């Protein structure tokens, strides 16, 4: 056995591949962060438009329900969904004690 084999450095190709791998992972992470940032920004920017559209559609449904003499459906569905969200929120607050600053 030759002693230089034990302390031999990796070759140029091996080092180049290691550097290429490291930078490709960093570039991929940067791309993922940018894409997620753009998605979050678009969702936040679209929120007022969605709220305005939902409000107008609710008024349109109330107008149609008044003309037909029937109760509006979205009121019942929306109230049930809202109640479930409130219950889930309170349940999550009661069980989320790990890592709380208090």
Tab-separated table of C-alpha atoms in Angstrom:
chain	number	residue	atom	x	y	z
A	1	UNK	CA	0.000	0.000	0.000
A	2	UNK	CA	1.289	3.415	-0.912
A	3	UNK	CA	1.067	6.124	1.783
A	4	UNK	CA	0.022	8.865	-0.628
A	5	UNK	CA	-3.289	7.110	-1.296
A	6	UNK	CA	-4.459	7.732	2.258
A	7	UNK	CA	-3.966	11.512	2.160
A	8	UNK	CA	-4.729	12.059	-1.517
A	9	UNK	CA	-6.961	15.041	-2.302
A	10	UNK	CA	-9.979	14.627	-4.565
A	11	UNK	CA	-9.277	15.348	-8.203
A	12	UNK	CA	-10.260	18.458	-10.099
A	13	UNK	CA	-13.324	16.828	-11.590
A	14	UNK	CA	-14.528	15.653	-8.203
A	15	UNK	CA	-14.017	19.101	-6.650
A	16	UNK	CA	-15.721	20.776	-9.611
A	17	UNK	CA	-18.710	18.446	-9.264
A	18	UNK	CA	-18.915	19.183	-5.548
A	19	UNK	CA	-18.905	22.937	-6.173
A	20	UNK	CA	-21.454	22.551	-8.978
A	21	UNK	CA	-23.710	20.492	-6.715
A	22	UNK	CA	-23.469	23.004	-3.883
A	23	UNK	CA	-24.304	25.976	-6.104
A	24	UNK	CA	-27.112	24.155	-7.912
A	25	UNK	CA	-28.767	23.371	-4.561
A	26	UNK	CA	-28.401	27.017	-3.527
A	27	UNK	CA	-29.855	28.193	-6.851
A	28	UNK	CA	-32.772	25.775	-6.520
A	29	UNK	CA	-33.461	27.015	-2.990
A	30	UNK	CA	-33.405	30.602	-4.237
A	31	UNK	CA	-35.836	29.762	-7.053
A	32	UNK	CA	-38.217	28.060	-4.592
A	33	UNK	CA	-38.089	31.079	-2.267
A	34	UNK	CA	-38.773	33.501	-5.129
A	35	UNK	CA	-41.686	31.431	-6.468
A	36	UNK	CA	-43.260	31.132	-3.020
A	37	UNK	CA	-42.787	34.862	-2.453
A	38	UNK	CA	-44.524	35.662	-5.740
A	39	UNK	CA	-47.416	33.326	-4.904
A	40	UNK	CA	-47.864	34.894	-1.462
A	41	UNK	CA	-47.726	38.389	-2.955
A	42	UNK	CA	-50.329	37.521	-5.581
A	43	UNK	CA	-52.651	35.996	-2.992
A	44	UNK	CA	-52.323	39.041	-0.752
A	45	UNK	CA	-52.914	41.422	-3.644
A	46	UNK	CA	-55.942	39.445	-4.837
A	47	UNK	CA	-57.592	39.364	-1.425
A	48	UNK	CA	-59.340	42.776	-1.694
A	49	UNK	CA	-60.640	41.853	-5.153
A	50	UNK	CA	-61.985	38.542	-3.860
A	51	UNK	CA	-63.608	40.262	-0.870
A	52	UNK	CA	-65.231	42.900	-3.088
A	53	UNK	CA	-66.488	40.273	-5.539
A	54	UNK	CA	-67.876	38.119	-2.721
A	55	UNK	CA	-69.674	41.118	-1.220
A	56	UNK	CA	-71.242	42.020	-4.560
A	57	UNK	CA	-72.300	38.407	-5.167
A	58	UNK	CA	-73.896	38.229	-1.714
A	59	UNK	CA	-75.892	41.386	-2.442
A	60	UNK	CA	-76.919	39.922	-5.802
A	61	UNK	CA	-78.056	36.716	-4.135
A	62	UNK	CA	-79.990	38.640	-1.485
A	63	UNK	CA	-81.714	40.639	-4.230
A	64	UNK	CA	-82.608	37.430	-6.107
A	65	UNK	CA	-83.819	35.742	-2.920
A	66	UNK	CA	-86.000	38.759	-2.144
A	67	UNK	CA	-87.519	38.676	-5.627
A	68	UNK	CA	-88.182	34.921	-5.435
A	69	UNK	CA	-89.386	34.987	-1.839
A	70	UNK	CA	-86.941	32.300	-0.739
A	71	UNK	CA	-84.173	32.458	1.875
A	72	UNK	CA	-80.615	32.965	0.610
A	73	UNK	CA	-78.534	29.783	0.577
A	74	UNK	CA	-75.111	31.377	1.083
A	75	UNK	CA	-76.166	32.775	4.460
A	76	UNK	CA	-76.727	29.304	5.841
A	77	UNK	CA	-73.617	27.818	4.253
A	78	UNK	CA	-71.429	30.789	5.161
A	79	UNK	CA	-72.599	30.836	8.771
A	80	UNK	CA	-71.817	27.137	9.154
A	81	UNK	CA	-68.354	27.541	7.657
A	82	UNK	CA	-67.650	30.566	9.843
A	83	UNK	CA	-68.748	28.725	12.983
A	84	UNK	CA	-66.476	25.788	12.107
A	85	UNK	CA	-63.506	28.124	11.521
A	86	UNK	CA	-64.106	29.803	14.889
A	87	UNK	CA	-64.314	26.429	16.656
A	88	UNK	CA	-61.122	25.223	14.984
A	89	UNK	CA	-59.320	28.477	15.816
A	90	UNK	CA	-60.251	28.262	19.502
A	91	UNK	CA	-59.358	24.568	19.619
A	92	UNK	CA	-55.940	25.330	18.108
A	93	UNK	CA	-55.358	28.161	20.607
A	94	UNK	CA	-56.186	25.921	23.561
A	95	UNK	CA	-53.808	23.148	22.485
A	96	UNK	CA	-50.941	25.336	21.230
A	97	UNK	CA	-48.890	25.681	24.406
A	98	UNK	CA	-45.512	24.431	23.181
A	99	UNK	CA	-43.127	27.257	22.440
A	100	UNK	CA	-45.488	30.019	23.508
A	101	UNK	CA	-43.774	33.097	24.970
A	102	UNK	CA	-46.082	33.218	28.011
